[in-house]
């Protein structure tokens, strides 16, 4: 599980409903906290493929962390070259992050201890009160399906920012 900053708390899994235009089967695996379960797109990656997380109520979100399956010694191949992050604000989808390149996080935390490496990508953005969030493929990884095994949203704690 990804380490949260002092001003960050995880949105509870029960507060998130997922959908995707790239295949719905197995989406529940993105919220089950099982590192061995995963979701895969039905077809090879295409621009516009998305995973959408609708929230039970508007929340101030400032990061999304994507977890990719990783069975040593294989490296994950289900990432795209870049994504856009969109937020649902008062019924309209707006761009929060545009054309964010793929980079794995250098550190992850396992049982409260820092571990170098890991197959997570955290995308930070300015805190915004949103009702939903989309991770949209901008530049696909050719001939690869989109494969994820977890999605988590970081919610700003009240009073954490001016």
mmCIF file of C-alpha atoms in Angstrom:
data_model
loop_
_atom_site.group_PDB
_atom_site.id
_atom_site.type_symbol
_atom_site.label_atom_id
_atom_site.label_comp_id
_atom_site.label_asym_id
_atom_site.label_seq_id
_atom_site.Cartn_x
_atom_site.Cartn_y
_atom_site.Cartn_z
ATOM 1 C CA UNK A 1 0.000 0.000 0.000
ATOM 2 C CA UNK A 2 1.227 3.479 -0.879
ATOM 3 C CA UNK A 3 2.401 5.763 1.911
ATOM 4 C CA UNK A 4 0.258 8.845 2.428
ATOM 5 C CA UNK A 5 1.561 12.286 3.266
ATOM 6 C CA UNK A 6 0.599 13.802 6.620
ATOM 7 C CA UNK A 7 -2.051 15.854 4.854
ATOM 8 C CA UNK A 8 -3.549 12.948 2.956
ATOM 9 C CA UNK A 9 -5.946 10.137 3.688
ATOM 10 C CA UNK A 10 -7.139 7.348 1.429
ATOM 11 C CA UNK A 11 -10.652 7.566 0.076
ATOM 12 C CA UNK A 12 -12.347 4.429 1.446
ATOM 13 C CA UNK A 13 -12.766 1.704 -1.171
ATOM 14 C CA UNK A 14 -16.465 1.513 -0.289
ATOM 15 C CA UNK A 15 -16.857 5.178 -1.369
ATOM 16 C CA UNK A 16 -15.678 4.480 -4.945
ATOM 17 C CA UNK A 17 -17.617 3.020 -7.879
ATOM 18 C CA UNK A 18 -15.541 2.096 -10.935
ATOM 19 C CA UNK A 19 -16.339 1.869 -14.623
ATOM 20 C CA UNK A 20 -14.293 1.697 -17.809
ATOM 21 C CA UNK A 21 -14.886 2.058 -21.530
ATOM 22 C CA UNK A 22 -12.162 -0.577 -22.077
ATOM 23 C CA UNK A 23 -13.965 -3.475 -20.338
ATOM 24 C CA UNK A 24 -15.867 -3.726 -17.066
ATOM 25 C CA UNK A 25 -15.127 -7.336 -16.126
ATOM 26 C CA UNK A 26 -12.714 -7.520 -13.202
ATOM 27 C CA UNK A 27 -12.855 -3.813 -12.264
ATOM 28 C CA UNK A 28 -13.705 -4.817 -8.680
ATOM 29 C CA UNK A 29 -10.134 -6.181 -8.465
ATOM 30 C CA UNK A 30 -8.830 -2.601 -8.469
ATOM 31 C CA UNK A 31 -10.391 -2.023 -5.048
ATOM 32 C CA UNK A 32 -9.833 -5.384 -3.313
ATOM 33 C CA UNK A 33 -6.297 -4.654 -1.958
ATOM 34 C CA UNK A 34 -5.088 -8.001 -3.322
ATOM 35 C CA UNK A 35 -1.737 -7.613 -5.098
ATOM 36 C CA UNK A 36 -2.379 -10.789 -7.109
ATOM 37 C CA UNK A 37 -5.732 -9.785 -8.620
ATOM 38 C CA UNK A 38 -5.951 -7.385 -11.549
ATOM 39 C CA UNK A 39 -8.102 -5.844 -14.267
ATOM 40 C CA UNK A 40 -7.194 -5.866 -17.958
ATOM 41 C CA UNK A 41 -8.682 -4.002 -20.907
ATOM 42 C CA UNK A 42 -10.475 -6.180 -23.427
ATOM 43 C CA UNK A 43 -8.393 -4.852 -26.336
ATOM 44 C CA UNK A 44 -4.985 -3.308 -26.906
ATOM 45 C CA UNK A 45 -4.573 0.203 -25.516
ATOM 46 C CA UNK A 46 -6.125 3.046 -27.476
ATOM 47 C CA UNK A 47 -6.154 6.808 -26.880
ATOM 48 C CA UNK A 48 -9.231 7.602 -24.807
ATOM 49 C CA UNK A 49 -9.344 4.315 -22.864
ATOM 50 C CA UNK A 50 -10.300 5.293 -19.339
ATOM 51 C CA UNK A 51 -10.917 4.076 -15.841
ATOM 52 C CA UNK A 52 -13.466 6.222 -14.015
ATOM 53 C CA UNK A 53 -13.874 6.414 -10.239
ATOM 54 C CA UNK A 54 -17.168 7.944 -9.107
ATOM 55 C CA UNK A 55 -17.264 9.067 -5.477
ATOM 56 C CA UNK A 56 -20.107 8.663 -2.986
ATOM 57 C CA UNK A 57 -19.930 12.426 -2.304
ATOM 58 C CA UNK A 58 -17.788 15.352 -3.489
ATOM 59 C CA UNK A 59 -14.305 15.144 -1.964
ATOM 60 C CA UNK A 60 -11.140 17.245 -2.144
ATOM 61 C CA UNK A 61 -8.728 14.971 -4.033
ATOM 62 C CA UNK A 62 -5.077 15.739 -4.805
ATOM 63 C CA UNK A 63 -3.564 12.491 -6.046
ATOM 64 C CA UNK A 64 -4.268 9.198 -7.739
ATOM 65 C CA UNK A 65 -1.976 6.189 -7.362
ATOM 66 C CA UNK A 66 -2.080 3.422 -9.969
ATOM 67 C CA UNK A 67 -0.806 -0.027 -8.998
ATOM 68 C CA UNK A 68 0.481 -2.359 -11.686
ATOM 69 C CA UNK A 69 0.745 -6.153 -11.342
ATOM 70 C CA UNK A 70 4.290 -7.270 -10.683
ATOM 71 C CA UNK A 71 5.359 -10.878 -10.435
ATOM 72 C CA UNK A 72 9.150 -10.977 -10.101
ATOM 73 C CA UNK A 73 11.245 -11.104 -12.319
ATOM 74 C CA UNK A 74 8.794 -9.883 -14.977
ATOM 75 C CA UNK A 75 8.254 -6.139 -15.285
ATOM 76 C CA UNK A 76 4.734 -4.828 -15.799
ATOM 77 C CA UNK A 77 3.787 -4.082 -19.362
ATOM 78 C CA UNK A 78 0.261 -2.724 -18.920
ATOM 79 C CA UNK A 79 1.149 0.937 -18.487
ATOM 80 C CA UNK A 80 0.614 3.610 -21.121
ATOM 81 C CA UNK A 81 3.179 6.210 -22.178
ATOM 82 C CA UNK A 82 1.062 9.075 -20.814
ATOM 83 C CA UNK A 83 -2.338 9.783 -19.269
ATOM 84 C CA UNK A 84 -4.664 12.693 -18.656
ATOM 85 C CA UNK A 85 -6.396 13.063 -15.285
ATOM 86 C CA UNK A 86 -9.898 14.518 -15.371
ATOM 87 C CA UNK A 87 -12.146 15.525 -12.494
ATOM 88 C CA UNK A 88 -15.939 15.830 -12.411
ATOM 89 C CA UNK A 89 -16.742 19.317 -11.090
ATOM 90 C CA UNK A 90 -20.401 20.383 -10.894
ATOM 91 C CA UNK A 91 -21.392 17.986 -13.678
ATOM 92 C CA UNK A 92 -18.522 18.834 -16.059
ATOM 93 C CA UNK A 93 -15.325 16.862 -16.707
ATOM 94 C CA UNK A 94 -12.293 19.157 -16.501
ATOM 95 C CA UNK A 95 -8.611 18.394 -17.055
ATOM 96 C CA UNK A 96 -6.605 18.284 -13.829
ATOM 97 C CA UNK A 97 -3.383 16.921 -15.378
ATOM 98 C CA UNK A 98 -2.607 16.920 -19.099
ATOM 99 C CA UNK A 99 -0.345 14.382 -20.867
ATOM 100 C CA UNK A 100 1.388 13.080 -17.717
ATOM 101 C CA UNK A 101 4.266 10.734 -18.702
ATOM 102 C CA UNK A 102 4.519 7.287 -17.161
ATOM 103 C CA UNK A 103 7.124 6.911 -14.417
ATOM 104 C CA UNK A 104 7.116 4.361 -11.624
ATOM 105 C CA UNK A 105 7.469 5.743 -8.089
ATOM 106 C CA UNK A 106 10.995 5.282 -6.725
ATOM 107 C CA UNK A 107 9.762 4.284 -3.278
ATOM 108 C CA UNK A 108 6.757 2.461 -1.927
ATOM 109 C CA UNK A 109 5.848 1.538 1.596
ATOM 110 C CA UNK A 110 5.191 -2.025 2.665
ATOM 111 C CA UNK A 111 4.035 -2.694 6.215
ATOM 112 C CA UNK A 112 5.095 0.835 7.145
ATOM 113 C CA UNK A 113 8.653 0.444 5.820
ATOM 114 C CA UNK A 114 10.139 2.141 2.745
ATOM 115 C CA UNK A 115 11.022 -0.213 -0.103
ATOM 116 C CA UNK A 116 12.994 0.941 -3.133
ATOM 117 C CA UNK A 117 11.168 0.242 -6.349
ATOM 118 C CA UNK A 118 7.703 -1.086 -6.890
ATOM 119 C CA UNK A 119 5.169 -0.928 -9.615
ATOM 120 C CA UNK A 120 3.152 2.122 -8.579
ATOM 121 C CA UNK A 121 2.681 5.484 -10.252
ATOM 122 C CA UNK A 122 1.454 8.427 -8.188
ATOM 123 C CA UNK A 123 0.133 11.474 -10.005
ATOM 124 C CA UNK A 124 -0.209 14.607 -7.848
ATOM 125 C CA UNK A 125 -2.305 17.647 -8.769
ATOM 126 C CA UNK A 126 -3.708 20.771 -7.128
ATOM 127 C CA UNK A 127 -6.417 19.848 -4.608
ATOM 128 C CA UNK A 128 -9.872 20.003 -6.166
ATOM 129 C CA UNK A 129 -13.361 19.173 -4.881
ATOM 130 C CA UNK A 130 -14.589 16.566 -7.343
ATOM 131 C CA UNK A 131 -17.405 14.021 -7.668
ATOM 132 C CA UNK A 132 -15.417 11.656 -9.874
ATOM 133 C CA UNK A 133 -11.990 11.109 -11.416
ATOM 134 C CA UNK A 134 -10.901 9.662 -14.755
ATOM 135 C CA UNK A 135 -7.507 8.297 -15.762
ATOM 136 C CA UNK A 136 -7.530 8.572 -19.561
ATOM 137 C CA UNK A 137 -4.869 7.107 -21.851
ATOM 138 C CA UNK A 138 -3.358 9.895 -23.922
ATOM 139 C CA UNK A 139 -0.448 8.050 -25.564
ATOM 140 C CA UNK A 140 -0.917 4.252 -25.507
ATOM 141 C CA UNK A 141 1.760 1.594 -25.155
ATOM 142 C CA UNK A 142 1.447 -0.122 -28.570
ATOM 143 C CA UNK A 143 0.247 -3.717 -28.755
ATOM 144 C CA UNK A 144 -0.330 -3.891 -24.976
ATOM 145 C CA UNK A 145 -3.516 -4.213 -23.012
ATOM 146 C CA UNK A 146 -4.081 -1.799 -20.133
ATOM 147 C CA UNK A 147 -3.463 -3.805 -16.938
ATOM 148 C CA UNK A 148 -3.860 -2.515 -13.363
ATOM 149 C CA UNK A 149 -4.249 -4.168 -9.983
ATOM 150 C CA UNK A 150 -5.154 -1.159 -7.877
ATOM 151 C CA UNK A 151 -6.364 2.421 -7.859
ATOM 152 C CA UNK A 152 -6.314 4.658 -4.817
ATOM 153 C CA UNK A 153 -7.296 8.286 -4.361
ATOM 154 C CA UNK A 154 -5.686 10.654 -1.872
ATOM 155 C CA UNK A 155 -8.112 12.987 -0.129
ATOM 156 C CA UNK A 156 -6.919 16.224 1.378
ATOM 157 C CA UNK A 157 -7.430 16.306 5.135
ATOM 158 C CA UNK A 158 -9.323 19.362 6.309
ATOM 159 C CA UNK A 159 -7.015 22.187 7.281
ATOM 160 C CA UNK A 160 -4.059 20.641 5.440
ATOM 161 C CA UNK A 161 -3.821 23.478 2.902
ATOM 162 C CA UNK A 162 -4.665 27.160 3.102
#
